[in-house]
Amino acid sequence: EPEVTQTPSHQVTQMGQEVILRCVPISNHLYFYWYRQILGQKVEFLVSFYNNEISEKSEIFDDQFSVERPDGSNFTLKIRSTKLEDSAMYFCASRLGTSGARTQYFGPGTRLLVL
Amino acid sequence: AQKVTQAQTEISVVEKEDVTLDCVYETRDTTYYLFWYKQPPSGELVFLIRRNSFDEQNEISGRYSWNFQKSTSSFNFTITASQVVDSAVYFCALSEEQGAQKLVFGQGTRLTINP
């Protein structure tokens, strides 16, 4: 069964460093999302991406964040200059997008720790 | 604006007991989608069910059942004859038809099934 994959599973970085989190969505899906979950808290929407552009972003998704789909398969989230409060689990999700296909399928997550 | 409330932060029951997880939602859209996801201790988000706003039929899948009531804006989840493997955090989520259909999650309910 097709699934969303994410790399790395864990990443430790120093405050101020740039990180890139990678995702490979399910191959025929058209809508892509990033969410984050601070330890012990709920899952929060960051950004959605469709047709090679951002379709919606949350207040969390400030200028330090960017997304791209460089090669038609990978979907990346970049944090330019990490802060301590960026420590969280980051989930990628994808959705087919055809009529009736509303379910988002999530990857296993990348646990980011900023020191 | 969308909002999902899971008032039960933690529930602990003994194996084989039935347990119901509550979910109340708010939305202005007339067409929307409700979801339940399971997050086991390993951390991934596992899709359990999606319900469309125009389909109020309740659903049963094995030991799991869902009760959708538009009149009370609730989408409750019942596990019958609970098992230790059901121990996880369960999230209820909502997406609206308009826009990017981002998921808005509740705070989650941590369910512990004791042997």
Short mmCIF file of C-alpha atoms in Angstrom, two decimals:
data_model
loop_
_atom_site.label_atom_id
_atom_site.label_comp_id
_atom_site.label_asym_id
_atom_site.label_seq_id
_atom_site.Cartn_x
_atom_site.Cartn_y
_atom_site.Cartn_z
CA GLU A 1 0.00 0.00 0.00
CA PRO A 2 1.40 3.43 -0.94
CA GLU A 3 2.48 5.59 1.97
CA VAL A 4 3.98 8.96 2.75
CA THR A 5 7.63 8.80 3.76
CA GLN A 6 9.69 11.37 5.65
CA THR A 7 13.40 11.82 6.26
CA PRO A 8 15.15 12.10 8.59
CA SER A 9 13.19 10.50 11.39
CA HIS A 10 15.12 12.55 13.95
CA GLN A 11 17.19 15.71 13.59
CA VAL A 12 19.16 17.60 16.21
CA THR A 13 20.40 21.07 15.33
CA GLN A 14 21.85 24.16 16.95
CA MET A 15 19.76 27.30 17.29
CA GLY A 16 20.23 29.54 14.27
CA GLN A 17 21.02 26.70 11.88
CA GLU A 18 19.00 25.90 8.79
CA VAL A 19 17.19 22.58 8.52
CA ILE A 20 15.44 20.91 5.64
CA LEU A 21 12.83 18.28 6.30
CA ARG A 22 11.99 15.99 3.42
CA CYS A 23 8.82 14.21 2.44
CA VAL A 24 7.82 11.94 -0.41
CA PRO A 25 4.02 12.11 -0.76
CA ILE A 26 1.93 9.32 -2.25
CA SER A 27 2.69 9.38 -5.95
CA ASN A 28 -0.63 10.37 -7.52
CA HIS A 29 -1.64 12.82 -4.80
CA LEU A 30 -2.06 16.48 -5.66
CA TYR A 31 -2.33 18.31 -2.32
CA PHE A 32 0.47 18.43 0.20
CA TYR A 33 0.60 19.68 3.77
CA TRP A 34 2.96 20.25 6.67
CA TYR A 35 1.79 20.10 10.27
CA ARG A 36 3.69 20.26 13.52
CA GLN A 37 3.11 18.87 16.98
CA ILE A 38 4.93 20.32 19.95
CA LEU A 39 5.50 17.61 22.54
CA GLY A 40 2.28 16.74 24.36
CA GLN A 41 0.18 19.18 22.38
CA LYS A 42 -2.23 19.02 19.49
CA VAL A 43 -1.33 18.81 15.82
CA GLU A 44 -1.23 22.25 14.15
CA PHE A 45 -1.50 23.14 10.48
CA LEU A 46 1.47 24.97 8.97
CA VAL A 47 1.00 25.15 5.22
CA SER A 48 -0.75 23.60 2.24
CA PHE A 49 0.68 23.32 -1.27
CA TYR A 50 -1.08 22.69 -4.56
CA ASN A 51 -0.12 23.17 -8.19
CA ASN A 52 3.38 24.27 -7.17
CA GLU A 53 2.33 27.06 -4.91
CA ILE A 54 1.22 27.69 -1.36
CA SER A 55 -2.58 27.59 -1.14
CA GLU A 56 -2.87 28.43 2.55
CA LYS A 57 -0.56 29.05 5.48
CA SER A 58 -1.02 29.57 9.18
CA GLU A 59 0.30 32.33 11.42
CA ILE A 60 3.04 29.95 12.54
CA PHE A 61 4.40 29.78 8.98
CA ASP A 62 6.38 33.02 9.04
CA ASP A 63 9.29 34.19 6.87
CA GLN A 64 11.61 31.65 8.50
CA PHE A 65 9.69 28.83 6.82
CA SER A 66 9.53 27.86 3.17
CA VAL A 67 8.30 24.90 1.16
CA GLU A 68 9.06 23.60 -2.27
CA ARG A 69 8.58 20.63 -4.53
CA PRO A 70 11.89 20.66 -6.38
CA ASP A 71 11.60 17.55 -8.51
CA GLY A 72 8.00 16.39 -8.69
CA SER A 73 8.37 13.79 -5.97
CA ASN A 74 9.99 15.37 -2.92
CA PHE A 75 8.19 17.98 -0.84
CA THR A 76 10.46 19.90 1.52
CA LEU A 77 10.04 22.18 4.50
CA LYS A 78 12.93 24.52 5.21
CA ILE A 79 13.42 26.42 8.44
CA ARG A 80 15.99 29.12 7.75
CA SER A 81 17.20 29.96 11.23
CA THR A 82 15.90 27.58 13.84
CA LYS A 83 14.72 28.70 17.27
CA LEU A 84 14.32 26.69 20.43
CA GLU A 85 10.54 26.83 20.03
CA ASP A 86 10.78 25.10 16.64
CA SER A 87 11.45 21.86 18.49
CA ALA A 88 8.53 19.62 17.57
CA MET A 89 7.42 16.66 15.51
CA TYR A 90 6.82 17.71 11.91
CA PHE A 91 4.33 15.73 9.86
CA CYS A 92 3.91 15.75 6.12
CA ALA A 93 0.55 14.74 4.64
CA SER A 94 -0.87 14.30 1.18
CA ARG A 95 -4.32 14.04 -0.33
CA LEU A 96 -5.47 12.72 -3.67
CA GLY A 97 -7.63 15.76 -4.43
CA THR A 98 -10.15 14.29 -6.81
CA SER A 99 -13.84 14.61 -6.06
CA GLY A 100 -14.65 12.82 -2.82
CA ALA A 101 -11.02 12.24 -1.88
CA ARG A 102 -10.78 14.31 1.26
CA THR A 103 -8.62 12.13 3.48
CA GLN A 104 -5.10 13.25 4.28
CA TYR A 105 -2.53 10.51 4.83
CA PHE A 106 0.35 11.31 7.13
CA GLY A 107 3.99 10.37 7.09
CA PRO A 108 5.71 9.01 10.22
CA GLY A 109 7.04 12.43 11.16
CA THR A 110 10.43 14.04 11.74
CA ARG A 111 11.29 14.83 15.33
CA LEU A 112 13.28 18.07 15.38
CA LEU A 113 15.22 19.13 18.44
CA VAL A 114 16.78 22.58 18.51
CA LEU A 115 19.48 23.09 21.14
CA ALA B 1 -13.73 29.69 12.15
CA GLN B 2 -13.17 26.00 12.68
CA LYS B 3 -12.77 24.55 16.12
CA VAL B 4 -12.62 21.05 17.57
CA THR B 5 -12.97 20.31 21.26
CA GLN B 6 -12.05 17.08 22.94
CA ALA B 7 -12.91 17.73 26.54
CA GLN B 8 -11.48 14.45 27.85
CA THR B 9 -7.75 14.88 28.26
CA GLU B 10 -7.09 11.39 29.59
CA ILE B 11 -9.17 8.26 30.03
CA SER B 12 -8.06 5.09 31.75
CA VAL B 13 -10.09 1.89 31.70
CA VAL B 14 -9.58 -1.79 32.33
CA GLU B 15 -9.32 -4.12 29.37
CA LYS B 16 -12.64 -5.31 27.91
CA GLU B 17 -14.51 -2.23 29.09
CA ASP B 18 -16.29 -0.08 26.53
CA VAL B 19 -15.08 3.50 26.22
CA THR B 20 -16.40 6.55 24.38
CA LEU B 21 -14.25 9.46 23.26
CA ASP B 22 -16.12 12.73 22.80
CA CYS B 23 -15.62 15.27 20.03
CA VAL B 24 -17.51 18.53 19.53
CA TYR B 25 -16.87 20.78 16.56
CA GLU B 26 -17.68 24.26 15.28
CA THR B 27 -17.81 25.37 11.68
CA ARG B 28 -19.67 27.88 9.51
CA ASP B 29 -19.43 25.75 6.38
CA THR B 30 -22.43 23.67 5.39
CA THR B 31 -20.13 21.07 3.84
CA TYR B 32 -17.33 19.72 5.99
CA TYR B 33 -15.51 16.54 6.89
CA LEU B 34 -14.81 14.96 10.25
CA PHE B 35 -11.96 12.58 11.00
CA TRP B 36 -10.52 10.45 13.73
CA TYR B 37 -6.79 9.70 13.85
CA LYS B 38 -4.93 7.43 16.24
CA GLN B 39 -1.43 8.28 17.49
CA PRO B 40 0.18 5.24 19.13
CA PRO B 41 3.27 5.60 21.34
CA SER B 42 5.47 5.28 18.24
CA GLY B 43 4.20 8.73 17.19
CA GLU B 44 2.70 8.32 13.74
CA LEU B 45 -0.81 9.48 12.87
CA VAL B 46 -3.05 6.66 11.68
CA PHE B 47 -6.26 7.50 9.84
CA LEU B 48 -9.31 5.73 11.28
CA ILE B 49 -12.40 7.25 9.68
CA ARG B 50 -13.80 10.16 7.67
CA ARG B 51 -17.39 11.34 7.81
CA ASN B 52 -18.99 13.82 5.39
CA SER B 53 -21.35 16.43 6.79
CA PHE B 54 -24.18 15.30 4.54
CA ASP B 55 -23.99 11.69 5.71
CA GLU B 56 -25.21 11.22 9.28
CA GLN B 57 -25.24 7.46 9.20
CA ASN B 58 -23.37 5.96 12.08
CA GLU B 59 -20.60 3.55 11.26
CA ILE B 60 -19.27 0.38 12.81
CA SER B 61 -15.96 -1.24 12.00
CA GLY B 62 -15.22 -4.23 14.17
CA ARG B 63 -14.89 -3.01 17.75
CA TYR B 64 -14.97 0.64 16.65
CA SER B 65 -18.10 2.69 16.11
CA TRP B 66 -18.74 6.34 15.42
CA ASN B 67 -21.81 8.41 16.27
CA PHE B 68 -22.22 11.57 14.18
CA GLN B 69 -24.94 13.98 15.35
CA LYS B 70 -25.25 17.27 13.48
CA SER B 71 -27.86 18.56 15.93
CA THR B 72 -25.30 18.59 18.73
CA SER B 73 -22.21 19.09 16.48
CA SER B 74 -20.67 15.94 17.87
CA PHE B 75 -18.72 13.05 16.40
CA ASN B 76 -18.07 10.56 19.16
CA PHE B 77 -15.96 7.43 18.96
CA THR B 78 -16.67 4.25 20.90
CA ILE B 79 -14.36 1.30 21.37
CA THR B 80 -16.16 -1.85 22.47
CA ALA B 81 -14.35 -4.50 24.49
CA SER B 82 -11.18 -2.43 24.66
CA GLN B 83 -7.76 -4.03 24.36
CA VAL B 84 -4.32 -2.97 25.55
CA VAL B 85 -3.32 -2.31 21.91
CA ASP B 86 -5.97 0.42 21.79
CA SER B 87 -3.83 2.53 24.13
CA ALA B 88 -2.94 5.69 22.21
CA VAL B 89 -3.77 9.35 21.81
CA TYR B 90 -6.86 9.82 19.67
CA PHE B 91 -7.43 13.02 17.71
CA CYS B 92 -10.65 14.28 16.22
CA ALA B 93 -10.22 16.68 13.29
CA LEU B 94 -12.32 18.83 10.97
CA SER B 95 -11.79 20.18 7.48
CA GLU B 96 -14.05 22.54 5.58
CA GLU B 97 -14.98 22.24 1.93
CA GLN B 98 -13.76 25.74 1.15
CA GLY B 99 -10.09 26.56 0.71
CA ALA B 100 -7.18 24.21 1.16
CA GLN B 101 -9.16 21.83 3.37
CA LYS B 102 -6.59 21.97 6.11
CA LEU B 103 -7.23 19.80 9.13
CA VAL B 104 -8.01 21.46 12.44
CA PHE B 105 -7.34 19.05 15.29
CA GLY B 106 -8.71 18.77 18.78
CA GLN B 107 -6.37 18.55 21.74
CA GLY B 108 -6.48 14.78 21.72
CA THR B 109 -7.57 12.22 24.30
CA ARG B 110 -4.94 9.95 25.81
CA LEU B 111 -6.53 6.53 26.24
CA THR B 112 -4.88 3.98 28.49
CA ILE B 113 -6.18 0.43 28.57
CA ASN B 114 -4.95 -1.45 31.62
CA PRO B 115 -4.68 -5.24 31.62
#
